[in-house]
Tab-separated table of C-alpha atoms and ligand atoms in Angstrom:
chain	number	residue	atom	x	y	z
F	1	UNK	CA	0.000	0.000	0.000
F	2	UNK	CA	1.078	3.685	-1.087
F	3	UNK	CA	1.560	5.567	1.690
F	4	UNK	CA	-0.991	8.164	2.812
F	5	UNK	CA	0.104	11.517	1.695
F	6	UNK	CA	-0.211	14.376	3.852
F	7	UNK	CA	-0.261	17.932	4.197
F	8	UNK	CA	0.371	20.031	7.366
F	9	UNK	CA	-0.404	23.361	7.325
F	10	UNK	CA	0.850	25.837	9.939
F	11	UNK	CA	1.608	29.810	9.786
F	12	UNK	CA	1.455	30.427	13.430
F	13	UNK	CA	4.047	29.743	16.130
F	14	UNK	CA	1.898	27.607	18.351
F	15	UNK	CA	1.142	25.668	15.202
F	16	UNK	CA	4.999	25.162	14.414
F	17	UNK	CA	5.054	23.588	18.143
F	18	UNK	CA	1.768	21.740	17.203
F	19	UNK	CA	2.693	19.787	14.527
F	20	UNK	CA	5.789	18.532	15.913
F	21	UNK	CA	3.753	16.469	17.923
F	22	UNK	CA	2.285	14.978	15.056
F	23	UNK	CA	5.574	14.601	13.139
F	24	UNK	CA	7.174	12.484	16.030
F	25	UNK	CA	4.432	10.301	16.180
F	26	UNK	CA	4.706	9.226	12.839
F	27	UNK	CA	8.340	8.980	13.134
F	28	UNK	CA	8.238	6.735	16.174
F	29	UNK	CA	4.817	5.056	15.537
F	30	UNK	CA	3.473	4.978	11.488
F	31	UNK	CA	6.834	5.012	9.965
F	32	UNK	CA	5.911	4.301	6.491
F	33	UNK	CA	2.698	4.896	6.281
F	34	UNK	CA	2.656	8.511	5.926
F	35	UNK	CA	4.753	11.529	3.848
F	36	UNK	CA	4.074	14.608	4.730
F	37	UNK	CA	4.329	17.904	3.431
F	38	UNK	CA	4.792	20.674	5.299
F	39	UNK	CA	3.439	23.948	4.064
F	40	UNK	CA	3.996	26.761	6.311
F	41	UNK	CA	2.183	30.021	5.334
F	42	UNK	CA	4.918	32.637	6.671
F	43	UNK	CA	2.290	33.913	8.544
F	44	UNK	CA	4.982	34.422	11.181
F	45	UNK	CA	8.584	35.435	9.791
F	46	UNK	CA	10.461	36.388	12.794
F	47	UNK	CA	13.401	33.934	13.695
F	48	UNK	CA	11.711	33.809	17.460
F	49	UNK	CA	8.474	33.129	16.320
F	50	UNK	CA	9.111	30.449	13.919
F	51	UNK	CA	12.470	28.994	12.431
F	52	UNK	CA	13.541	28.663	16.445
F	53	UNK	CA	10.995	25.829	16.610
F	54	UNK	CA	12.249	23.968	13.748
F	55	UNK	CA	15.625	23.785	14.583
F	56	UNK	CA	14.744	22.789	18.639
F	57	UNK	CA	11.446	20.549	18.069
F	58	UNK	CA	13.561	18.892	15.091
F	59	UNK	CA	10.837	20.346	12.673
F	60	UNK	CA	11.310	19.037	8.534
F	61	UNK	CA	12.081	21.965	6.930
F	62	UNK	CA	8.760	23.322	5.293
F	63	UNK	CA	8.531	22.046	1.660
F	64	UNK	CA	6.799	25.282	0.931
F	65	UNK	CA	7.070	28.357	2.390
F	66	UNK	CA	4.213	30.635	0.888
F	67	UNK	CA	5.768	34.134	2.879
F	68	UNK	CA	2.797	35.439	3.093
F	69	UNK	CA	3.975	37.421	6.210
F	70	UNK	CA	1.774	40.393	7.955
F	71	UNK	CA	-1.603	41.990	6.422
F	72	UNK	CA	-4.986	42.719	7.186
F	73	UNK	CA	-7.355	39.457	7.999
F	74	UNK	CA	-8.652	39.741	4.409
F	75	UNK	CA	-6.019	40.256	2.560
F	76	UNK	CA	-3.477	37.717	4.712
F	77	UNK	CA	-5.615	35.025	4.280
F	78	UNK	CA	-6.637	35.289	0.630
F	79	UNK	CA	-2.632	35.323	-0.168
F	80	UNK	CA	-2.816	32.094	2.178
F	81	UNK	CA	-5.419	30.626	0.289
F	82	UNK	CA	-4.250	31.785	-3.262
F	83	UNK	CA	-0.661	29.728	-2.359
F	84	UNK	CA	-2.349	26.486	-0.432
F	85	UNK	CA	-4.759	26.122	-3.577
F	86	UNK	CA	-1.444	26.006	-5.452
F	87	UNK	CA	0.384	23.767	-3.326
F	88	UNK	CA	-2.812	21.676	-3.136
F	89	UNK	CA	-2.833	21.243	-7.045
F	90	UNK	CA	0.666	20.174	-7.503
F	91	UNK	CA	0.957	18.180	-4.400
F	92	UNK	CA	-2.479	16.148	-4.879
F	93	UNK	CA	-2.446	14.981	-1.085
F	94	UNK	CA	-5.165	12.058	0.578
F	95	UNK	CA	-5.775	14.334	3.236
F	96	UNK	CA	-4.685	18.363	4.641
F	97	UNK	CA	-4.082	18.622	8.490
F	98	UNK	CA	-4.997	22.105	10.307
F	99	UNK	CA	-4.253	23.207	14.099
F	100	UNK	CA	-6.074	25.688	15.483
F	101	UNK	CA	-7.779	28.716	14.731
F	102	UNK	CA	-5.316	31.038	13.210
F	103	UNK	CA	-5.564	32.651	9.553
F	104	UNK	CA	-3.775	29.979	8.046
F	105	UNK	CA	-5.751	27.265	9.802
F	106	UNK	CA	-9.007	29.341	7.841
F	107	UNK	CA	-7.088	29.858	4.965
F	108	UNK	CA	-6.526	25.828	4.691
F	109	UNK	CA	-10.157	24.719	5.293
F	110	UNK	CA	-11.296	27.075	2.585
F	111	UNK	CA	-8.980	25.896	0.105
F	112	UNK	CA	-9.059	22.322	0.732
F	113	UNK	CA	-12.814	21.900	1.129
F	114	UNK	CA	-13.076	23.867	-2.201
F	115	UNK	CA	-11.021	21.638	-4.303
F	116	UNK	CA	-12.642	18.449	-1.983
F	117	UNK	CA	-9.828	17.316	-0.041
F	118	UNK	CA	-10.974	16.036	3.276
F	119	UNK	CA	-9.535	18.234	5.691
F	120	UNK	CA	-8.708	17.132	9.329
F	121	UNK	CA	-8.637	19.894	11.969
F	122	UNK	CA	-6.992	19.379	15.274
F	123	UNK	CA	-7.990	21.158	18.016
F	124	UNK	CA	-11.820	21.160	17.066
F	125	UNK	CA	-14.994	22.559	18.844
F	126	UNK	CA	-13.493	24.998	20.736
F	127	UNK	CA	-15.405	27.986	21.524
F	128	UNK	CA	-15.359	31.239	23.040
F	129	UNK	CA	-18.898	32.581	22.074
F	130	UNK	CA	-17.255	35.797	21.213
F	131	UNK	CA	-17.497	35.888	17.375
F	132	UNK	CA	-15.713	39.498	17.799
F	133	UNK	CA	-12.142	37.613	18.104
F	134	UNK	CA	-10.769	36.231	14.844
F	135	UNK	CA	-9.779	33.272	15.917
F	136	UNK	CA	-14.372	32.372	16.577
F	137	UNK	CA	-14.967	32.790	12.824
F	138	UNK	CA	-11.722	30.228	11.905
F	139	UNK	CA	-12.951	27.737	14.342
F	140	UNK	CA	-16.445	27.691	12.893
F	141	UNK	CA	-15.597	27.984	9.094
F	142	UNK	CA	-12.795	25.120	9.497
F	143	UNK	CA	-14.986	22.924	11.595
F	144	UNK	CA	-17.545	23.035	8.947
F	145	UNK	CA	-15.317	22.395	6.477
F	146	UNK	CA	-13.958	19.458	7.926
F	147	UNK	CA	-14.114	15.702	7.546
F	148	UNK	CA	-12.659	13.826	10.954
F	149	UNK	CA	-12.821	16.996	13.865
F	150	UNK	CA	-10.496	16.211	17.034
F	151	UNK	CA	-11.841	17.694	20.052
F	152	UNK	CA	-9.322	17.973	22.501
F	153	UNK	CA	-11.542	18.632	25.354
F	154	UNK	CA	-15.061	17.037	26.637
F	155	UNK	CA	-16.352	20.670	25.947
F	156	UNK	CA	-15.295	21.032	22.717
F	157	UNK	CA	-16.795	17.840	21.709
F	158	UNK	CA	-20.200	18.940	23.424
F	159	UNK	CA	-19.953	22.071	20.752
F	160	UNK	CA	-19.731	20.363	18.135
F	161	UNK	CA	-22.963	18.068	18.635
F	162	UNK	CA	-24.900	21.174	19.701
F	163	UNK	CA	-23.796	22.508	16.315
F	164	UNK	CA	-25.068	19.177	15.070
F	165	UNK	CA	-22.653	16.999	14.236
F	166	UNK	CA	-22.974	13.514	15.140
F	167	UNK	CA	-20.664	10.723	17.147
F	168	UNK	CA	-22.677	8.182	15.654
F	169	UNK	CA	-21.686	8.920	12.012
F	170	UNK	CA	-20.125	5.561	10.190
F	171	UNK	CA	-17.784	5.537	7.610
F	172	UNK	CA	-17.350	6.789	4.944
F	173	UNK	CA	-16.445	9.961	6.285
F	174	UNK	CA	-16.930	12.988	3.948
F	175	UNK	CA	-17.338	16.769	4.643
F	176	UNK	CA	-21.193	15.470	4.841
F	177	UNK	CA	-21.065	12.182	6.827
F	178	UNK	CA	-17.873	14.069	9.099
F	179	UNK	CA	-16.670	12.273	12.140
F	180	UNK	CA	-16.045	13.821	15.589
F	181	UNK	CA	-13.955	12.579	18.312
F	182	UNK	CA	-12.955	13.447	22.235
F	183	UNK	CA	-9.047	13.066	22.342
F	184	UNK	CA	-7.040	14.685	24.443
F	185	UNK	CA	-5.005	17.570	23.312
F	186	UNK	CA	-1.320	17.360	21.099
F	187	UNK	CA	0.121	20.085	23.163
F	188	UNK	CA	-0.179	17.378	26.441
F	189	UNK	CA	1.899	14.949	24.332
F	190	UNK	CA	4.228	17.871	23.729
F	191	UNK	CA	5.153	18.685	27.304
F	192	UNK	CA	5.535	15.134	28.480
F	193	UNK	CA	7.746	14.660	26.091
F	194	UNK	CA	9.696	17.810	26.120
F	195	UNK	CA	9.858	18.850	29.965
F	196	UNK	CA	12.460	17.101	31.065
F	197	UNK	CA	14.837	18.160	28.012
F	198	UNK	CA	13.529	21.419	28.980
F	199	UNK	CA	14.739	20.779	32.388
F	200	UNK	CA	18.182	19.745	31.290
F	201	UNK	CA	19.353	22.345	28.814
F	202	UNK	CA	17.700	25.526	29.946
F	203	UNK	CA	18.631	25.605	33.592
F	204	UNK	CA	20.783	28.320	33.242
F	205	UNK	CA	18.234	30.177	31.465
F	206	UNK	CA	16.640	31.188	34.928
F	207	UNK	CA	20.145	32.374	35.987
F	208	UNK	CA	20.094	34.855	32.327
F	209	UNK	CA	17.077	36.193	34.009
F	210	UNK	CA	18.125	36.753	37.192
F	211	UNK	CA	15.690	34.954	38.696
F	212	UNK	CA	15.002	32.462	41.352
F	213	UNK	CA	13.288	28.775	40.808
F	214	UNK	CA	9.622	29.357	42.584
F	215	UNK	CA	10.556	32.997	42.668
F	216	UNK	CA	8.730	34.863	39.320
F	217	UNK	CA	5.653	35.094	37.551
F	218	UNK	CA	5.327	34.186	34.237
F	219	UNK	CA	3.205	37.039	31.730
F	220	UNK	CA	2.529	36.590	28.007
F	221	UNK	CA	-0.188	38.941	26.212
F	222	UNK	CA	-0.717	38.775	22.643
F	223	UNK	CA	-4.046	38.864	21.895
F	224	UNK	CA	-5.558	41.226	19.347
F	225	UNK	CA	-7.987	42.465	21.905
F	226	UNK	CA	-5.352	43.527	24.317
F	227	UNK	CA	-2.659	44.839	21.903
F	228	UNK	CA	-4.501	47.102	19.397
F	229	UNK	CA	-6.776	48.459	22.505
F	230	UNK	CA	-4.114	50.836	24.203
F	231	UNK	CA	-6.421	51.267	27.257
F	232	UNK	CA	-6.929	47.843	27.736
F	233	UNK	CA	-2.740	47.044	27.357
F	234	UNK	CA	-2.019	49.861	29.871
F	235	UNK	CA	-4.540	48.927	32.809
F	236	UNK	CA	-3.254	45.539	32.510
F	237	UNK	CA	1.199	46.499	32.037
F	238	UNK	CA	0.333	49.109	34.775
F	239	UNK	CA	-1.121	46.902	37.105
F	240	UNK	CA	1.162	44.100	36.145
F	241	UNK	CA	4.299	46.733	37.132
F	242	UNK	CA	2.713	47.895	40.597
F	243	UNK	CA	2.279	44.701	41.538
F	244	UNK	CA	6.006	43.579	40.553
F	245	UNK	CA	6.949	46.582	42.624
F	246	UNK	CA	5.066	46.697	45.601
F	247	UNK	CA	5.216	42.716	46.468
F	248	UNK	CA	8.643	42.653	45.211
F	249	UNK	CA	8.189	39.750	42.722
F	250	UNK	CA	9.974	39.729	39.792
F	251	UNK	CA	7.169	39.298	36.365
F	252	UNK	CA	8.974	37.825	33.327
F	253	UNK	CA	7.060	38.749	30.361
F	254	UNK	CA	8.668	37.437	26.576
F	255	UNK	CA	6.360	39.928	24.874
F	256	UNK	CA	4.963	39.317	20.885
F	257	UNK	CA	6.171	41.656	18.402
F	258	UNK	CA	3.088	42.611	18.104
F	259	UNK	CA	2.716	44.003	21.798
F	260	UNK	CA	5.901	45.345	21.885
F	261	UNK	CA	5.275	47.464	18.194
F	262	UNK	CA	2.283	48.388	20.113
F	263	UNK	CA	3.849	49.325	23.155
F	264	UNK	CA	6.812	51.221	21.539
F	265	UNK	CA	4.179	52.937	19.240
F	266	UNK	CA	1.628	53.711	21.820
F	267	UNK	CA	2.430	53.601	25.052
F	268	UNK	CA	5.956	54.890	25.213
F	269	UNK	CA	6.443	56.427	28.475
F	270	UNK	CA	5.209	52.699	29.784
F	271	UNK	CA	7.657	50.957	28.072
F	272	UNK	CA	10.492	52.337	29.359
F	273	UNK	CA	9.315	52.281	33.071
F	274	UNK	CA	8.775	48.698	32.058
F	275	UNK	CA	12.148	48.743	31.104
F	276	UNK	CA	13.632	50.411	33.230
F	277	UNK	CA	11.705	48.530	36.700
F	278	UNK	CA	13.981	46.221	38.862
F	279	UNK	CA	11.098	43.457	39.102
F	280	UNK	CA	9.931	43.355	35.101
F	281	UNK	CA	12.324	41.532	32.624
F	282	UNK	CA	10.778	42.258	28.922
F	283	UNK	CA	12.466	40.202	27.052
F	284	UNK	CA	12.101	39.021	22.951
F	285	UNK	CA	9.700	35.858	22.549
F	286	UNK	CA	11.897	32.878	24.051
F	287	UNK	CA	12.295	29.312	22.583
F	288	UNK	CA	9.515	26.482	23.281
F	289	UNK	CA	12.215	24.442	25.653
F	290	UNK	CA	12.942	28.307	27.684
F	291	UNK	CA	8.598	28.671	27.604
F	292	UNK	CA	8.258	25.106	28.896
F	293	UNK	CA	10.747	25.912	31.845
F	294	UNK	CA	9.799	28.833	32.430
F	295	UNK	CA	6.181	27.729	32.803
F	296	UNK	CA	7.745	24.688	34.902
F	297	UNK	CA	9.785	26.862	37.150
F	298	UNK	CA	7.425	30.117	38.333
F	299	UNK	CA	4.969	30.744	40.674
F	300	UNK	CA	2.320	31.644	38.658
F	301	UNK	CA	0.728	32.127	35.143
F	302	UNK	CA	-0.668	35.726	33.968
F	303	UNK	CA	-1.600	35.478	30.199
F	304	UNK	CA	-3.868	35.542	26.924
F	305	UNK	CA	-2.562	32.854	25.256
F	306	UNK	CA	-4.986	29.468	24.878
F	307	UNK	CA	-1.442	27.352	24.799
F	308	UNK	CA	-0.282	29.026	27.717
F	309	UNK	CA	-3.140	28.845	30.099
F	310	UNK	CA	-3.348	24.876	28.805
F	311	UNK	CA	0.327	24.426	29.808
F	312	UNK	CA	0.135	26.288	33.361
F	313	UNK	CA	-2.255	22.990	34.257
F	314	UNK	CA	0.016	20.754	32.737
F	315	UNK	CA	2.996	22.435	35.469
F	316	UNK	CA	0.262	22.984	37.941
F	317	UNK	CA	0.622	27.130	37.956
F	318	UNK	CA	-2.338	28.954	38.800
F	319	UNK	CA	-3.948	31.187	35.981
F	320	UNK	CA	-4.584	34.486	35.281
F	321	UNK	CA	-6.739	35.097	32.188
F	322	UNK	CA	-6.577	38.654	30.638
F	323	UNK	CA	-9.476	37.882	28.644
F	324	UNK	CA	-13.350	37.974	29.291
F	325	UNK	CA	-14.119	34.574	28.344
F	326	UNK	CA	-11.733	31.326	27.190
F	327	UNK	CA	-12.272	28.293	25.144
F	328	UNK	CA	-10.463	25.917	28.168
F	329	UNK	CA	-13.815	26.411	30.464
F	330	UNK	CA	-12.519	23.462	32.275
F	331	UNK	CA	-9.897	25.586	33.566
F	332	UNK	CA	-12.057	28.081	34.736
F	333	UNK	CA	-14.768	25.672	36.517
F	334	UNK	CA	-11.673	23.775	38.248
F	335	UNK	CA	-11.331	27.018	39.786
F	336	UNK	CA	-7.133	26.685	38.411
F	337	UNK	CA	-7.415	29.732	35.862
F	338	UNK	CA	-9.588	33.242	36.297
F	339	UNK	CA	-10.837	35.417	34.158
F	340	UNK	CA	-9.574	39.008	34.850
F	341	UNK	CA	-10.391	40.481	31.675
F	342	UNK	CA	-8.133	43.561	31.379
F	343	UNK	CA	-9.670	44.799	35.080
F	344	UNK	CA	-6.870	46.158	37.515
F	345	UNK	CA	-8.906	45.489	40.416
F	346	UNK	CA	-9.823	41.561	39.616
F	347	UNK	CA	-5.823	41.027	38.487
F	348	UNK	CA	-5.059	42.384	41.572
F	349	UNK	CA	-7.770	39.962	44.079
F	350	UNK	CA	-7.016	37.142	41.570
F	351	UNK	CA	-3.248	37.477	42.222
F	352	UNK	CA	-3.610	38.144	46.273
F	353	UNK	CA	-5.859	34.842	46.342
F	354	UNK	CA	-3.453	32.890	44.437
F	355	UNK	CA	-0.543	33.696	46.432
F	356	UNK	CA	-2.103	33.288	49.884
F	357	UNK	CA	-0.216	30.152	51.010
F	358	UNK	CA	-2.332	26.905	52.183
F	359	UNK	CA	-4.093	27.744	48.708
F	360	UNK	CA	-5.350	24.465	47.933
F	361	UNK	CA	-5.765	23.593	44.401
F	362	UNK	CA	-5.813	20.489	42.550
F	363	UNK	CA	-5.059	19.729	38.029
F	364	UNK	CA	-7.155	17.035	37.325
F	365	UNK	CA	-6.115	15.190	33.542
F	366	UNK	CA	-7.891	17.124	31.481
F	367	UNK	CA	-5.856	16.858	28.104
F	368	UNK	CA	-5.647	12.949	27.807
F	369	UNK	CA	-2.771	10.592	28.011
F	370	UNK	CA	0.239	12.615	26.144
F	371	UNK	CA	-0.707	9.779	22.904
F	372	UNK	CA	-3.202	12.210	21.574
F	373	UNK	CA	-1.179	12.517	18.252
F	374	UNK	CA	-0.820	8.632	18.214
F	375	UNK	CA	-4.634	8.040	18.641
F	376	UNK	CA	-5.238	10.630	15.711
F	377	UNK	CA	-2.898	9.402	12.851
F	378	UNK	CA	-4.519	5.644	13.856
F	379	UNK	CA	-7.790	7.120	12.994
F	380	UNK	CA	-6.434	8.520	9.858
F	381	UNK	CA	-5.217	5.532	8.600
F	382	UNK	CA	-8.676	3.683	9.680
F	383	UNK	CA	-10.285	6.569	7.385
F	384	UNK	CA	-8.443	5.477	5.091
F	385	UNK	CA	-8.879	1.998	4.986
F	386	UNK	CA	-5.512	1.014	6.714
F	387	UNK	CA	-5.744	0.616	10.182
H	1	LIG	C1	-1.793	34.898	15.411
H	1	LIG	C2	-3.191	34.279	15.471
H	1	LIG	C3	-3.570	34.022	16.918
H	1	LIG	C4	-2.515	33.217	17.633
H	1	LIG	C5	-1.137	33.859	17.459
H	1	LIG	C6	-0.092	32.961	18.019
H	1	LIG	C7	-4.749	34.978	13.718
H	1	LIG	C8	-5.902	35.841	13.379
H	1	LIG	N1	-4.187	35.187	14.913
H	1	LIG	O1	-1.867	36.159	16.061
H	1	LIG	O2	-4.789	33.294	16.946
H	1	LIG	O3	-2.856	33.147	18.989
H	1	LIG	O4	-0.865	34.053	16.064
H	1	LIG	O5	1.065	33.627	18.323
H	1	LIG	O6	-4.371	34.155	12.926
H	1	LIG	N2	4.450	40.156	13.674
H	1	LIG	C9	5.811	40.294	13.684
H	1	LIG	N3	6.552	39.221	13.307
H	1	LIG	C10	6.024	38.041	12.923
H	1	LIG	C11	4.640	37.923	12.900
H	1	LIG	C12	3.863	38.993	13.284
H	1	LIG	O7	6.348	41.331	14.035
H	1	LIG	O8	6.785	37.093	12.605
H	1	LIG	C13	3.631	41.314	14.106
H	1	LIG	C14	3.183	42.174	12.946
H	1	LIG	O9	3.154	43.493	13.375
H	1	LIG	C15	1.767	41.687	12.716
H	1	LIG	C16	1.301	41.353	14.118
H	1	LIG	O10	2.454	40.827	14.762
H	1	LIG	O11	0.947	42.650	12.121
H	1	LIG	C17	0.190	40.325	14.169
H	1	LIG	O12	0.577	39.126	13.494
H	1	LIG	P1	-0.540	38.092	12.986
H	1	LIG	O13	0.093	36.909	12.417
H	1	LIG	O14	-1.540	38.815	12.129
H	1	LIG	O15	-1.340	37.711	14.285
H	1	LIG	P2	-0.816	37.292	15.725
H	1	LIG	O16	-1.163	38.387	16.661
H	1	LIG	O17	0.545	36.784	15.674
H	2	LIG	N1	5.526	30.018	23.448
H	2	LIG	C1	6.892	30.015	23.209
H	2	LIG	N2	7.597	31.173	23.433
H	2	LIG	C2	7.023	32.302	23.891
H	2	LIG	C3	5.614	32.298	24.135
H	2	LIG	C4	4.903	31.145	23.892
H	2	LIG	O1	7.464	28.992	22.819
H	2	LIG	O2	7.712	33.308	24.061
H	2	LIG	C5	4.762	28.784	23.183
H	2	LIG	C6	3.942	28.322	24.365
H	2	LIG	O3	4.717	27.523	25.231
H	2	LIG	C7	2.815	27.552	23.675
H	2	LIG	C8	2.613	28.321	22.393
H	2	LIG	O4	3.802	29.067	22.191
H	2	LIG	O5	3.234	26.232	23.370
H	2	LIG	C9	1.446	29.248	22.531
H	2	LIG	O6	1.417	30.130	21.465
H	2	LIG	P1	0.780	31.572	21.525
H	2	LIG	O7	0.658	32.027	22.919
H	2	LIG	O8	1.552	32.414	20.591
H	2	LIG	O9	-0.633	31.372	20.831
H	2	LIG	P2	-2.041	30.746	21.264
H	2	LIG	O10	-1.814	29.467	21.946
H	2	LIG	O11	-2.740	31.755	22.116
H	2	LIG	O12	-2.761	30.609	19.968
């Protein structure tokens, strides 16, 4: 039997990280039975934001890189689409793999579904009920364009039956007769398999820092919402930087490009007391193996990020939420993560509370075994009449 010929598409950095999980399985489980192609979009370009990943996750080197780099929504992910419908054409794959909800994970289920490849979209269901953030629209669009939906959560499986599609579907699967399933979630597989490398070669990084093991908080904010709405980014840095200052806690915050353009642009006078404070560190977005030990290694999780708020339950780090509403509501019912939206006054109780020793809080296994990419390439093959 031929084997089943696949294409990955990723643009964003936490789909870089992603498919690696994917990539190793088939290396250490399916070898043979797949080839993949890996199409990244160039949706990010910095070195920190994407080639880092390759090189440390031992990444192929995309087959095609479409640079599509930074636009507006419309026009980045028609250039996405106008090079994946290309890519599609010439490569003639079984099947097209998307993570996420990013432009290029839109941008892939609209050109794929077109041209009636089945697509297969990890990290399915997921919701925010907030169709004002990008990312609601590419959920929906590539969930409905897709043929075999992972949910990595018991909540994003629930969405997609209220949106009615249906466990009980048989094979064949089409983008009519699609099939859903509850997994677990690729970025679990990821850490198990990563922390302790993480543990091993980025010791030192702490010391770079100047900062102690158990001794910082960990801040990431990235989010369209937060960045392009300068109120919103200043209550939240301002708040973040009295609270550095007056509990004398260093907060270690690799910032996006996009908040720091914002930032430098915007909010000038901030940045450098940022800067310029003894208990901040801004520093350039830091490798996945630094992120992992990071998150392994502090007190406490303050973010927007979906990845990162996942990954402070896999280290068992509290969670601060700078959003209104997230897509991991098991997080937020275990009572682990908070939503703060950008509101000084609930950062503030939400950090006091967290802090408070005797705090007793438990990280049940939400996010499956850590074979989530294993149980996921055995279902392709079964779609595919191989299993
Ligand atoms: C994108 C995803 C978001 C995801 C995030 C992961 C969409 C709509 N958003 O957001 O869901 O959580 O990636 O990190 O797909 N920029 C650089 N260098 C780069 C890339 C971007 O400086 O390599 C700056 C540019 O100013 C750009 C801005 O960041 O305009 C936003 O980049 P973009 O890719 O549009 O969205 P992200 O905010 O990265
Ligand atoms: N990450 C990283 N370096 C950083 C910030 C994040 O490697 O400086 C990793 C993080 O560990 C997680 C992923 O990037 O695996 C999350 O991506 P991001 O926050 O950009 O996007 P989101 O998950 O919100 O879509």
């Amino acid at each position: 039997m031929p084997p089943i010929k696949l294409i990955n598409i990723v643009g964003a950095r936490p789909q870089i990280i992603k498919s690696s999980a994917i990539s190793r399985a088939i290396r250490d489980h399916f070898p043979g039975s797949f080839t993949e192609i890996l199409v990244h979009t160039g949706q990010h370009y910095d070195k920190e934001l994407s080639e880092i990943f390759f090189n440390e996750l031992e990444i192929q080197k995309p087959d095609y890189n479409l640079g599509v780099g930074s636009a507006t929504h419309g026009r980045q992910t028609s250039m996405m689409i106008t090079g994946i419908e290309e890519v599609l054409l010439i490569e003639n794959p079984n099947c097209v793999l998307l993570y996420g909800d990013t432009n290029s994970t839109l941008a892939g289920a609209l050109a794929a579904s077109k041209l009636h490849f089945p697509v297969i979209h990890i990290e399915a269901g997921l919701r925010s009920f907030n169709k004002t953030m990008p990312e609601e629209i590419n959920r929906i669009v590539s969930d409905h364009s897709s043929t075999l939906l992972f949910a990595p959560t018991n909540a994003a499986f629930k969405n997609l039956m209220s949106e009615g599609f249906k466990p009980e579907n048989s094979p064949p699967y089409t983008i009519d007769n699609p099939k859903i399933y509850f997994t677990g979630d690729i970025m679990y597989d990821n850490t198990l398999f990563f922390a302790d490398l993480a543990e091993k070669k980025k010791t030192s990084f702490l010391e770079k820092l100047s900062v102690q093991r158990d001794g910082f908080i960990l801040v990431t904010i990235h989010r369209e919402i937060n960045t392009d709405d300068i109120l919103r980014l200043e209550a939240i840095l301002s708040t973040l930087k009295t609270l550095a200052e007056e509990k004398e806690i260093t907060f270690v915050m690799p910032l996006h490009p996009r908040t720091t353009i914002s930032l430098k642009a915007r909010l000038e006078r901030l940045y450098n007391e940022l800067l310029n404070c003894k208990y901040v560190r801004i520093v350039p977005p830091v490798s996945y193996l630094e992120m992992t030990f990071l998150e392994k290694t502090c007190m406490l999780i303050i973010t927007d990020s979906g990845g990162v708020q996942k990954e402070s339950h896999f280290f068992k780090k509290p969670c601060i939420v700078l959003r209104k509403e997230t897509e991991w509501i098991e997080l937020v019912k275990n009572g682990t993560a908070k939503l703060v939206d950008a509101d000084p006054e609930k950062i503030r109780n939400e950090f006091e509370k967290f802090l408070q020793p005797g705090t007793d809080l438990t990280y049940p296994g939400f996010y499956g075994d850590g074979k989530t990419a294993e149980f996921i390439l055995g279902e392709i093959l079964l779609m595919f009449d191989k299993g």
